[in-house]
């Protein structure tokens, strides 16, 4: 059981709004195993981001239970058990790349030497060595997003939560970052939960693909990927890849049924 | 740099209008004098007279400039740079009240803004009043503050500084509340995922993010401070300061003196706003926000 | 002693109610009640402190006395209000703002002049223009005309800068669209650029409301007939009739907020489409 990182049981979240309640999540059941790369895919309003935010203790569920590393999300957050990557890089313009990566380390009270060592390590990991003294606005969008991933990796949490981290980037940069992310995942053995709305991205990256559908937000299908861990970019032309992509698309269509 | 020529054009146009208006406004008095002296005024005589009257309705720029020089540079050269008749002295009086009040107003305004951002009760109760106070001509209380503080034995610099403080306080509160709230939801969530404390979020995120707003309100605040100090000098019976020079000038019809005090005040305002603008440029550039 | 305890009690009770309110979800009612309760609390504390500490009414009259004076001198306050706000401030406001908008529209056709006028205008807007008051009082006499003139000069530059900026706010795409319709200068001005400039113009108009009242009141400190709010304030301060000064300040506060509120209301109805207004429909 100890290799279950995230476990959601009958999870539900209802927002009360002026136009009545909105069921962002309803009866969600899912286990994420250690070392999994799980993608959440679905149309907007299907609750995929909300689910990720519940894992991160940024939203409170209104029904069911969820555990992260066997504890409540809040305890996991206080234990700094996960790194979170947002859709925008969100780097502070008044700090250098190195300063931005040190930010969480300062907050968590690491020693200066430790901060320097870890910053150098993660910059190397995302192939940004030598950019430590640069400011975010001197870097391209793709490099900024890599720096923000490095920032999430810096404090060495075993779990990485990523909310459409490459959504704002163009296709070519995105391909490159996907490739790098896979390598990083393979090397570090981290567990990654990844929200996306791109079918090829989900299929290319994941060991499991969670297809979600809206109104109420729920899980429509969970697809185990038969693809090997080693995935060159041209795997996307293979028959298996296209088959999985088909299944994801079918799942999305089924969930959409009425519109 | 490409704006230099257009600005020069506008400034020259203003100067031309100024000289022309001086002729028009001062002409009746010139004709009056000429009539009494039984002289026929030629056009050049008229221009010469209207541009050099002792108590003109509108003094021309070079008259004002020479008055300013006489009461500043010339007095410095003769070693009386800080005498009570020098504009440097009066500017200093007004400037010190302005700066003291401005500093107090900025500190207090920032503190109140922090309170409003971090305390929901204060936000609910105080913030609407701060916003409303922006629409109220609070300068109206200036004479009262001066007299009341005089009555309890506080006089000189402090009462004027209080008015300056009061006037610069509200723009700073409004700007800083906006600034401290300027980090977006994502940045605040990010701090939460790192389990950052309220103090860490304040020093590392909210305060740096508020800098553009702080500087914008400092510029408004210092201009308001100066107006406060000048108006604060009116009810004390024209003792010292640029406001006192304005009032004394208006008592005795010394238009040249009024204009020189006015232009000095304008220069002082421009200087102070300019210095803040410079600090703003340097700071924001180094912070990557400009 | 009793009064002082009353002050403490008023503080505690007012704060209790408001912190309770603050914990409830924000609604129209709480957003209205919060500041009102805070205001009442401050007035109560003021009253109690003045009485409890025996502060001379020459320094700080209690609110009850201010209200009494206010009620007793309504005709006087009304006369001052008409003199300062209606004649001085409003006249100057209308003249100054329309002159600024007209000049902005005129200058807008000449990019060269615009590039010069904008920096000069922003520079002038930061200067203590109120200092012109003694000069304008000399030119236009003691009555409201000189006050209106001060107001004209004070509101002119902020208004000019805002309008010029607003007129340049339309995107290149929107202007190209107008070109594809073969719309001429005037059509483009009235159909696209003036509406697009409205939020900026209203921003200027709102700033100008406060400036207008400041100008009209302060100009009276430099000389006025025997009526007007600034005149009353400086005279009453001299006679140590602080209750009347406070009554005038109350009038100034009400006039200022009402003036601003009226412009804000107008803005809301005219620029409902602007992002800054949308949430508040």
Short mmCIF file of C-alpha atoms in Angstrom, two decimals, chain B residues 2-3 5-7 9-11 14 25 57-58 119-122 124-126 128-129 132 134-137 139-141 143-144 147-148 151-152 223 226-227 230-231 234 246-247 249-250 253-255 258-259 262 265-266 269-270 273, chain C residues 15 18-19 21-26 30-31 34-36 38-39 58-59 112-113 115-117 119-120 123 126-128 130-132 134-135 138-139 210 213-214 217-218 221-222 233-234 237 240 242 245-246 249 252-253 256-257 260:
data_model
loop_
_atom_site.label_atom_id
_atom_site.label_comp_id
_atom_site.label_asym_id
_atom_site.label_seq_id
_atom_site.Cartn_x
_atom_site.Cartn_y
_atom_site.Cartn_z
CA UNK B 2 12.28 62.95 -30.28
CA UNK B 3 9.98 64.97 -28.04
CA UNK B 5 11.44 69.81 -30.54
CA UNK B 6 7.69 69.60 -29.93
CA UNK B 7 8.17 70.49 -26.25
CA UNK B 9 7.71 74.61 -29.61
CA UNK B 10 5.02 74.46 -26.94
CA UNK B 11 7.21 76.24 -24.38
CA UNK B 14 3.56 79.75 -24.06
CA UNK B 25 -3.11 93.47 -19.71
CA UNK B 57 -1.01 93.20 -13.88
CA UNK B 58 1.08 90.53 -15.51
CA UNK B 119 -7.17 42.64 8.44
CA UNK B 120 -10.62 42.08 7.02
CA UNK B 121 -12.28 44.15 9.71
CA UNK B 122 -10.13 47.17 8.87
CA UNK B 124 -14.45 46.59 5.75
CA UNK B 125 -14.56 49.58 8.12
CA UNK B 126 -11.74 51.92 7.12
CA UNK B 128 -14.44 53.06 2.24
CA UNK B 129 -13.63 56.13 4.32
CA UNK B 132 -14.30 58.81 0.24
CA UNK B 134 -10.11 61.31 -1.71
CA UNK B 135 -13.22 63.11 -2.96
CA UNK B 136 -13.34 65.58 -0.07
CA UNK B 137 -11.42 68.88 -0.23
CA UNK B 139 -7.36 71.14 2.48
CA UNK B 140 -10.27 73.09 3.97
CA UNK B 141 -9.20 72.00 7.44
CA UNK B 143 -6.42 76.82 8.72
CA UNK B 144 -8.09 75.05 11.61
CA UNK B 147 -4.77 77.60 14.70
CA UNK B 148 -5.64 74.69 16.97
CA UNK B 151 -3.40 77.24 20.62
CA UNK B 152 -1.87 74.20 22.31
CA UNK B 223 2.82 67.30 -5.02
CA UNK B 226 3.76 70.88 -1.23
CA UNK B 227 0.29 72.33 -1.77
CA UNK B 230 1.93 76.34 1.01
CA UNK B 231 -1.69 76.56 2.08
CA UNK B 234 -1.46 81.27 4.73
CA UNK B 246 2.32 84.69 -2.09
CA UNK B 247 0.08 86.17 0.59
CA UNK B 249 2.61 89.80 -2.41
CA UNK B 250 -1.14 89.78 -2.78
CA UNK B 253 -0.02 94.16 -4.96
CA UNK B 254 3.57 93.04 -5.56
CA UNK B 255 2.80 90.97 -8.62
CA UNK B 258 3.90 86.69 -6.34
CA UNK B 259 5.06 85.35 -9.67
CA UNK B 262 4.90 80.94 -7.71
CA UNK B 265 7.18 76.75 -5.93
CA UNK B 266 6.70 75.24 -9.38
CA UNK B 269 7.52 70.77 -7.16
CA UNK B 270 9.16 69.81 -10.43
CA UNK B 273 8.59 64.97 -8.45
CA UNK C 15 -15.01 46.72 16.63
CA UNK C 18 -17.46 44.88 12.51
CA UNK C 19 -15.17 41.90 13.02
CA UNK C 21 -19.46 41.40 9.89
CA UNK C 22 -16.04 40.89 8.33
CA UNK C 23 -16.22 37.16 8.94
CA UNK C 24 -19.46 36.88 6.99
CA UNK C 25 -19.37 36.65 3.21
CA UNK C 26 -19.22 40.07 1.62
CA UNK C 30 -22.11 44.22 5.04
CA UNK C 31 -20.25 46.47 2.64
CA UNK C 34 -19.27 48.16 8.01
CA UNK C 35 -18.16 51.71 7.24
CA UNK C 36 -21.34 53.18 8.72
CA UNK C 38 -17.13 52.45 11.97
CA UNK C 39 -18.11 56.07 11.34
CA UNK C 58 -12.19 76.05 20.93
CA UNK C 59 -9.81 73.20 20.17
CA UNK C 112 3.79 67.21 -33.49
CA UNK C 113 1.96 69.53 -31.10
CA UNK C 115 3.98 65.22 -28.47
CA UNK C 116 4.93 68.60 -27.04
CA UNK C 117 1.71 69.31 -25.19
CA UNK C 119 4.72 66.30 -21.37
CA UNK C 120 4.15 70.00 -20.73
CA UNK C 123 4.32 68.73 -15.91
CA UNK C 126 1.98 68.27 -11.00
CA UNK C 127 2.64 71.94 -10.14
CA UNK C 128 1.02 73.78 -7.22
CA UNK C 130 -3.31 76.80 -6.54
CA UNK C 131 -0.58 79.44 -6.11
CA UNK C 132 -2.12 81.31 -9.04
CA UNK C 134 -3.76 85.52 -5.52
CA UNK C 135 -3.04 86.63 -9.08
CA UNK C 138 -6.34 90.47 -8.48
CA UNK C 139 -7.43 90.09 -12.09
CA UNK C 210 -11.85 67.37 -5.98
CA UNK C 213 -13.57 72.29 -4.71
CA UNK C 214 -10.01 72.73 -3.45
CA UNK C 217 -12.17 77.08 -1.27
CA UNK C 218 -8.48 77.97 -1.14
CA UNK C 221 -8.37 82.49 1.52
CA UNK C 222 -6.83 85.18 -0.72
CA UNK C 233 -13.60 78.94 7.47
CA UNK C 234 -10.81 81.51 7.67
CA UNK C 237 -10.97 80.17 12.67
CA UNK C 240 -12.25 80.57 17.33
CA UNK C 242 -14.61 75.94 15.59
CA UNK C 245 -15.63 75.61 10.87
CA UNK C 246 -16.53 71.98 11.38
CA UNK C 249 -16.11 71.06 6.64
CA UNK C 252 -17.43 70.47 1.98
CA UNK C 253 -17.30 66.71 2.60
CA UNK C 256 -17.23 66.67 -2.51
CA UNK C 257 -18.63 63.15 -2.24
CA UNK C 260 -17.74 62.82 -7.26
#
